[in-house]
Tab-separated table of C-alpha atoms in Angstrom:
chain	number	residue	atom	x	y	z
A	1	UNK	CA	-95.801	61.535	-79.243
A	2	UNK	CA	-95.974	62.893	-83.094
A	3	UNK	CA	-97.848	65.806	-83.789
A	4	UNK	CA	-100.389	63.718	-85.421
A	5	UNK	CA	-101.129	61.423	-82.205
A	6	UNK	CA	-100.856	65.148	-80.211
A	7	UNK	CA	-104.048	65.949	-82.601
A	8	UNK	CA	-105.738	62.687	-81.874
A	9	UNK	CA	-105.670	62.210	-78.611
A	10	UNK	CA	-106.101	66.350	-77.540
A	11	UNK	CA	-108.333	66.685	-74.423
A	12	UNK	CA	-111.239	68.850	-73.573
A	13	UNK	CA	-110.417	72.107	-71.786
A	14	UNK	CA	-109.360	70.989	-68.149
A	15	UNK	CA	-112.813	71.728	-66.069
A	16	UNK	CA	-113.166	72.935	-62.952
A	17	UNK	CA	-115.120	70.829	-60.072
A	18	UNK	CA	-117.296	72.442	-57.180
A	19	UNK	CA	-118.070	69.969	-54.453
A	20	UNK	CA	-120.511	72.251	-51.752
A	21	UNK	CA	-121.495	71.306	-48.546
A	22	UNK	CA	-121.909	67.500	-49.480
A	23	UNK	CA	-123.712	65.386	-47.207
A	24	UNK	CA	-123.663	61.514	-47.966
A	25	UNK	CA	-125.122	58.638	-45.502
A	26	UNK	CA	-125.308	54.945	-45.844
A	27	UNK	CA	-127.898	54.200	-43.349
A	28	UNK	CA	-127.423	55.769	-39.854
A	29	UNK	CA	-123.796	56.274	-41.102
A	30	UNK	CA	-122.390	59.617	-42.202
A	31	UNK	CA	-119.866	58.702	-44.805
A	32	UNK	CA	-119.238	62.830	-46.083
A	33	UNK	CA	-120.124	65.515	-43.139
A	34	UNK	CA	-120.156	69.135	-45.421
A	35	UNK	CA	-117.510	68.500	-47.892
A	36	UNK	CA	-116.858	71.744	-49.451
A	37	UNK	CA	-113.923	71.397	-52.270
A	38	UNK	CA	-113.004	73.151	-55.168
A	39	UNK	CA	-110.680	72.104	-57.780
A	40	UNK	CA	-109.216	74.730	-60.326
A	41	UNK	CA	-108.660	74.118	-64.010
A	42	UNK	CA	-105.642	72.013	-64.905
A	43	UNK	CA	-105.301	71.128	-61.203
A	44	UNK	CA	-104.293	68.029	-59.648
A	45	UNK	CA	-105.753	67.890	-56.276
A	46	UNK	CA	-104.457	64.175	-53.931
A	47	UNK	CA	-106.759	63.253	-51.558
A	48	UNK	CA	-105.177	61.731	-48.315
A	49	UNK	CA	-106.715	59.990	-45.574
A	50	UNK	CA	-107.037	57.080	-43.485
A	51	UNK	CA	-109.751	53.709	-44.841
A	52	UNK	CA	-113.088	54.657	-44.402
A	53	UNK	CA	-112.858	57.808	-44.219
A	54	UNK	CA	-114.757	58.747	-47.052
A	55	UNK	CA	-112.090	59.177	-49.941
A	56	UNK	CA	-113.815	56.930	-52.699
A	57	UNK	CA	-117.468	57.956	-51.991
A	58	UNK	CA	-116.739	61.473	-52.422
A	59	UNK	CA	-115.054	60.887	-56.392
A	60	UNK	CA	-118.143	58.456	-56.612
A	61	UNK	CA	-120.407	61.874	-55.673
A	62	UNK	CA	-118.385	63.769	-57.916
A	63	UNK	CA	-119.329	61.654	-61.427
A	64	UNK	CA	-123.034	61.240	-59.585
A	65	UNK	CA	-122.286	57.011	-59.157
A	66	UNK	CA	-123.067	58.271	-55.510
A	67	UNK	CA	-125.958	60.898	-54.576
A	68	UNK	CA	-125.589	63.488	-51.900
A	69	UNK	CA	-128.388	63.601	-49.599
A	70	UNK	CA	-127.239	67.683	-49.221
A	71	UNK	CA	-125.537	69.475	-51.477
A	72	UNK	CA	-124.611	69.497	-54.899
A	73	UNK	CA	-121.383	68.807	-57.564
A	74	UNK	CA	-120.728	71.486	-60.227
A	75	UNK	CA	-118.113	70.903	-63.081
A	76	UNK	CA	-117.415	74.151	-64.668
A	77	UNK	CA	-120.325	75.625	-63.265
A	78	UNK	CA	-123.163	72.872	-64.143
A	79	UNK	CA	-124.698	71.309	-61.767
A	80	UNK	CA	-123.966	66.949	-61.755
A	81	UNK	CA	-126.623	64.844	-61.589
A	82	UNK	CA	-129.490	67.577	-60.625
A	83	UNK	CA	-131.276	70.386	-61.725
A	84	UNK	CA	-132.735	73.585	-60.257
A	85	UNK	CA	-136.131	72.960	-59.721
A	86	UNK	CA	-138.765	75.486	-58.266
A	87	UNK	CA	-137.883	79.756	-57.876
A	88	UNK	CA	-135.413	80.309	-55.134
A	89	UNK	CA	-137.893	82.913	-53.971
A	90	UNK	CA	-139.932	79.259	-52.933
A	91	UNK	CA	-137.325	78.509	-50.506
A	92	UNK	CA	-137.335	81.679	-48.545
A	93	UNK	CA	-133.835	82.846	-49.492
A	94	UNK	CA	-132.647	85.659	-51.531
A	95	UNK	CA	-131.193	85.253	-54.981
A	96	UNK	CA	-127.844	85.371	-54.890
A	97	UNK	CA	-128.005	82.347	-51.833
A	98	UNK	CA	-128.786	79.048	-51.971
A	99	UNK	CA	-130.057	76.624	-54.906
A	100	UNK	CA	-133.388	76.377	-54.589
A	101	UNK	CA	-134.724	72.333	-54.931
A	102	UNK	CA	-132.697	69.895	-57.148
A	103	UNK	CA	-134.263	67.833	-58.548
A	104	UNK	CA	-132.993	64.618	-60.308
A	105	UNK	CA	-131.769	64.322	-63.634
A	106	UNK	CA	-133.156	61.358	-66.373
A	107	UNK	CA	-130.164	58.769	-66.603
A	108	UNK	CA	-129.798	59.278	-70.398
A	109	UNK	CA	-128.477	62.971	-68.742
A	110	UNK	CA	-126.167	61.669	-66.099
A	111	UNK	CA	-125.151	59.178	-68.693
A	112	UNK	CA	-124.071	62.414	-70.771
A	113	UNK	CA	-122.690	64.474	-68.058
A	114	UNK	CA	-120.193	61.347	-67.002
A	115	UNK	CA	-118.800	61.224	-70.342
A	116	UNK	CA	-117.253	64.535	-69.330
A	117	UNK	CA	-115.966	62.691	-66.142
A	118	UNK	CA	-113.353	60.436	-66.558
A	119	UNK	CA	-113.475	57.106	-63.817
A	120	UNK	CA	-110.721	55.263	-62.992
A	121	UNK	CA	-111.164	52.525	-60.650
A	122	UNK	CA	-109.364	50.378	-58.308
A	123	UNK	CA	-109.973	46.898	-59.665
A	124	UNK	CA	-110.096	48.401	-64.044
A	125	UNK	CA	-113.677	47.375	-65.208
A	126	UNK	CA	-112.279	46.141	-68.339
A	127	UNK	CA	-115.280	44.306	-70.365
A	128	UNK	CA	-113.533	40.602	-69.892
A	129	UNK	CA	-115.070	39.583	-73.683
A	130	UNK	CA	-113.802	42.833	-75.440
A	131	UNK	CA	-109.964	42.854	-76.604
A	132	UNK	CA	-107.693	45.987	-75.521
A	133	UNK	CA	-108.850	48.052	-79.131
A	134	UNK	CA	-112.139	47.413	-77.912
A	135	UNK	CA	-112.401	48.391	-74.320
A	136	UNK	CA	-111.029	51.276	-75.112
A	137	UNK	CA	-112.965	51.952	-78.483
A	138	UNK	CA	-116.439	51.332	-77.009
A	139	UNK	CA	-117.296	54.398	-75.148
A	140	UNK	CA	-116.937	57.028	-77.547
A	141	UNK	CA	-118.977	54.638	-80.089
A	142	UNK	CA	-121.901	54.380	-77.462
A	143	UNK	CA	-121.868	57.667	-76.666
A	144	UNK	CA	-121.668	58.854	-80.151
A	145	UNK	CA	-118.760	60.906	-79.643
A	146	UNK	CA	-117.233	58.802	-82.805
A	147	UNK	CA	-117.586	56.428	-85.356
A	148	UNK	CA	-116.063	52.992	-85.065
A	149	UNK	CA	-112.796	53.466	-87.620
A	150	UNK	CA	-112.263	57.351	-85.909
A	151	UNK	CA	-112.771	55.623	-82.379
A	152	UNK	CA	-110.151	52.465	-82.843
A	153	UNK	CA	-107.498	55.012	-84.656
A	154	UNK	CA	-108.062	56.854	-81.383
A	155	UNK	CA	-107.608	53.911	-79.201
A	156	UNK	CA	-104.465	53.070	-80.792
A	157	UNK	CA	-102.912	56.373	-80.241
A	158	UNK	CA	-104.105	56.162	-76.606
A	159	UNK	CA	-102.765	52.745	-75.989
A	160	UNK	CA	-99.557	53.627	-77.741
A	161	UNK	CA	-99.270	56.625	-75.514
A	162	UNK	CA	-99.579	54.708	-72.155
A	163	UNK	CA	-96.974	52.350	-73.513
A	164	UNK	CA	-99.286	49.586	-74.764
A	165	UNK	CA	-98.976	49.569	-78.560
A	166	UNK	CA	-98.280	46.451	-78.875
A	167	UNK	CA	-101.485	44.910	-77.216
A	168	UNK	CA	-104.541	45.872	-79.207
A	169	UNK	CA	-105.303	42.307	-79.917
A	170	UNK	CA	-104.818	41.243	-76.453
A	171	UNK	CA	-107.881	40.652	-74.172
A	172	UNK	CA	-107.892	41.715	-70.623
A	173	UNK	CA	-107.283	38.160	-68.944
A	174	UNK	CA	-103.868	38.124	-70.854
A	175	UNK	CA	-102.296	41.511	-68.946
A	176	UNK	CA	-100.707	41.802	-66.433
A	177	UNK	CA	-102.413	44.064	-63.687
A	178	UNK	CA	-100.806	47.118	-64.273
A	179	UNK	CA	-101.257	46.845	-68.031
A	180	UNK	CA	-104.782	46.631	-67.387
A	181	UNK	CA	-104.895	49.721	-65.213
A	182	UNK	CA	-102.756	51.262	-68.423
A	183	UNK	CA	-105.473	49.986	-70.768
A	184	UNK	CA	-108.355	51.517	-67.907
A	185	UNK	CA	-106.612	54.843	-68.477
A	186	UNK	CA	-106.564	54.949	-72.271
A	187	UNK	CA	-110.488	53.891	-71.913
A	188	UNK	CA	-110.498	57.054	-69.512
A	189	UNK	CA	-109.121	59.131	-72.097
A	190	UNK	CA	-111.192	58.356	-75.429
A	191	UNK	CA	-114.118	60.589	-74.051
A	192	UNK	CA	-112.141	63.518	-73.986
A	193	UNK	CA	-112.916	64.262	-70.348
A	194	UNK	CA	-112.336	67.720	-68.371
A	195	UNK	CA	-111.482	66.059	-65.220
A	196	UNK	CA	-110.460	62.139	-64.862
A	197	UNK	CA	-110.927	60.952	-61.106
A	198	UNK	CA	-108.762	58.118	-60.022
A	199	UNK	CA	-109.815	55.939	-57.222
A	200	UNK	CA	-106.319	53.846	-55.523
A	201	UNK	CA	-105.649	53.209	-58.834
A	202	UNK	CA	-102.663	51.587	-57.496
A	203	UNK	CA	-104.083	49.399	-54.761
A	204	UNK	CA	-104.856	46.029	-56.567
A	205	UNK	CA	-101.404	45.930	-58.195
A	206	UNK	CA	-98.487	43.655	-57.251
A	207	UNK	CA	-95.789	46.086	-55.932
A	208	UNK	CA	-93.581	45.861	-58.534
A	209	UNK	CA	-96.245	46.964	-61.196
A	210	UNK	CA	-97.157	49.803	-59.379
A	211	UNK	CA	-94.486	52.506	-61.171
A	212	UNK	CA	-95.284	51.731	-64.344
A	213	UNK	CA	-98.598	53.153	-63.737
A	214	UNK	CA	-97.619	55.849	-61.730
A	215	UNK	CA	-95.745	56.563	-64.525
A	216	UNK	CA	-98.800	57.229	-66.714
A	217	UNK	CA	-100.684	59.359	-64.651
A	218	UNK	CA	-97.475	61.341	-63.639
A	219	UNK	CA	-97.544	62.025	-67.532
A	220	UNK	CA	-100.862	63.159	-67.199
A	221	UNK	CA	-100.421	65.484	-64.353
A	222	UNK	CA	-97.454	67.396	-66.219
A	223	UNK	CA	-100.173	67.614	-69.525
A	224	UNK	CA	-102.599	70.385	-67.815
A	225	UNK	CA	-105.253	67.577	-67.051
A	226	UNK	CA	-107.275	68.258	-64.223
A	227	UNK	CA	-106.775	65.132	-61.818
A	228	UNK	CA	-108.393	64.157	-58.909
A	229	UNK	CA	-106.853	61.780	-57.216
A	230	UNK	CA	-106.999	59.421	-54.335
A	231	UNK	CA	-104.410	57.009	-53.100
A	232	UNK	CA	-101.452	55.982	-50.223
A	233	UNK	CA	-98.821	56.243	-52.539
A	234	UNK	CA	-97.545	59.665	-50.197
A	235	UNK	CA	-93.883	60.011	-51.842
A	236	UNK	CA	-95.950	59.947	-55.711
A	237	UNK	CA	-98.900	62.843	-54.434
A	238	UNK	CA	-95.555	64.904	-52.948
A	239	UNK	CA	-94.456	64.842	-56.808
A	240	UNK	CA	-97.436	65.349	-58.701
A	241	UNK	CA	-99.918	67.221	-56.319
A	242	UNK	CA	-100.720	70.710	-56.848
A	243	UNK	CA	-102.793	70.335	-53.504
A	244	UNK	CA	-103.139	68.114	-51.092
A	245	UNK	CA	-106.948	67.406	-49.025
A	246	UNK	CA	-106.891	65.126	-46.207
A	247	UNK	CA	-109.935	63.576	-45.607
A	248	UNK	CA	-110.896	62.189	-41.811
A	249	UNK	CA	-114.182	60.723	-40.831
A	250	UNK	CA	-116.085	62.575	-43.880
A	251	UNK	CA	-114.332	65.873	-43.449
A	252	UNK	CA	-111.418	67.811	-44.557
A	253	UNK	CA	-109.438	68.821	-41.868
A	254	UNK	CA	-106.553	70.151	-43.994
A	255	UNK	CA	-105.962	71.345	-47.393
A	256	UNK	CA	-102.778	73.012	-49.139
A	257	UNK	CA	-99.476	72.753	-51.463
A	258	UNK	CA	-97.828	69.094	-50.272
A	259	UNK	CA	-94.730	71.249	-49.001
A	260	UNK	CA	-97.518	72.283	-45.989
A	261	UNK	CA	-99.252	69.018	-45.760
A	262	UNK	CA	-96.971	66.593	-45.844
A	263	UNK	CA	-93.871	68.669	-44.373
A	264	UNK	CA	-95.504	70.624	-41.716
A	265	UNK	CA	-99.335	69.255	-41.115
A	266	UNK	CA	-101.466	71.681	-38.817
A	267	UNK	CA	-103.943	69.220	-37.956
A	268	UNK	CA	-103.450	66.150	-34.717
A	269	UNK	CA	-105.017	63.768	-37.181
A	270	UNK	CA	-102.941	64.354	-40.458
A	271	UNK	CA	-99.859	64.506	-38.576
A	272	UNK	CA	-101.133	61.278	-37.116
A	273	UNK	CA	-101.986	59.477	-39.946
A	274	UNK	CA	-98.544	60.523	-41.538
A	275	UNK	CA	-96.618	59.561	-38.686
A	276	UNK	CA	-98.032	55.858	-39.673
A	277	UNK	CA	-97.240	55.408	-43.429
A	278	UNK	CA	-94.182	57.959	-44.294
């Protein structure tokens, strides 16, 4: 990358995300049971764990697509989604515990607080009708961030940077699937985001498309971005990870560097789960 693209394309300070004692149901079903996570600056944090066990509702909770019915989401100490509502004094706990009510913030706010949060999903969420340029462009437009010349020059270094150059003119329908998780990233990346949360961004790919993206975020992860990042891809999160979470019925029931995790799990169900996909 020139040092002119380097300019373009900097990121926001990496952020740092608080995820306490997060409770999330779906009807009579408890899909998070008192998450508590916290994810330093620059971090990237894998999060393991068998289907259903909570992985993608919890970076849902985290950008506030999902809300917690307990508990709250803080990136770099502001509350997501909420505010305080109501002296803590109301609640019958002293100051320095507790939160006091939250109370729910106007969309326009969550709108603004996501921009900070960069999504990306399983299946890309490209706009079908928009070419690459423009996927890519369009958020920092809406959101104001840029002007429409500042915001394609921006897309183009993006694009270029996840190998993609070539396909500003290209519409979504055109790529294959891992250039459109490619394309997904750069559209990640035009906000500027502190953290960018990845959701099996792997998972709807043919397999032989799969290290080309891996490729990208890997690039990422040696930048100082912080990642959060969920997948089943166990020999890429032993490269990249910083930490490794496993997740199991909407708890963490291990946490540490992937040399502990994935070499020498504590836990029956982690070193059950690995037993089945390493």
């Amino acid at each position: 990358m020139t040092t002119t693209e380097s300019t373009t394309v900097s990121q926001a300070l990496p952020a740092a995300v608080e995820v306490h004692d997060v409770h999330k149901w779906y009807g009579t079903h408890r899909v998070l049971d008192g998450v508590d996570l916290t994810v330093r600056p620059g971090e990237v944090t894998v999060i393991l764990g068998p289907s259903g066990s909570g992985k993608s509702t919890l970076l849902r909770v985290i950008n506030h697509l999902e809300k917690p019915e307990i508990g709250y989401v803080s990136l770099n100490g502001e509350l997501i989604g909420v505010r305080r509502h109501g002296k803590r004094s109301e609640m019958g706990v002293p100051p320095a515990e507790g939160w006091g009510r939250l109370k729910e913030l106007s969309e326009r706010a969550i709108l603004a607080q996501r921009s900070r949060i960069g999504f990306v999903f399983q299946n890309f969420n490209l706009f079908p009708h928009l070419t690459v340029l423009d996927n890519v462009a369009a958020a920092p437009v809406a959101t104001g961030l840029l002007r429409k010349p500042e915001a394609q020059e921006l897309a183009r270094s993006l694009l270029s940077r996840v190998g993609l150059g070539d396909k500003t003119t290209a519409y979504p329908r055109q790529l294959s699937g891992g250039q459109q998780q490619r394309v997904a990233i750069a559209r990640a990346l035009a906000l500027r985001p502190g953290v960018i949360l990845f959701d099996e961004p792997t998972s709807a790919l043919d397999p032989e498309l799969v290290g080309e993206v891996l490729a990208v975020i890997k690039d990422l992860a040696t930048s100082g971005t912080t990642l959060v990042i969920v997948t089943h891809e166990i020999a890429f999160a032993r490269e990249v990870a910083d930490r490794i979470v496993f997740l199991d019925e909407g708890r963490i029931v291990e946490q540490g560097p992937p040399s502990e995790v994935l070499d020498n799990p504590q836990h029956e169900r982690t070193r059950e789960f690995l037993s089945k996909v390493l």
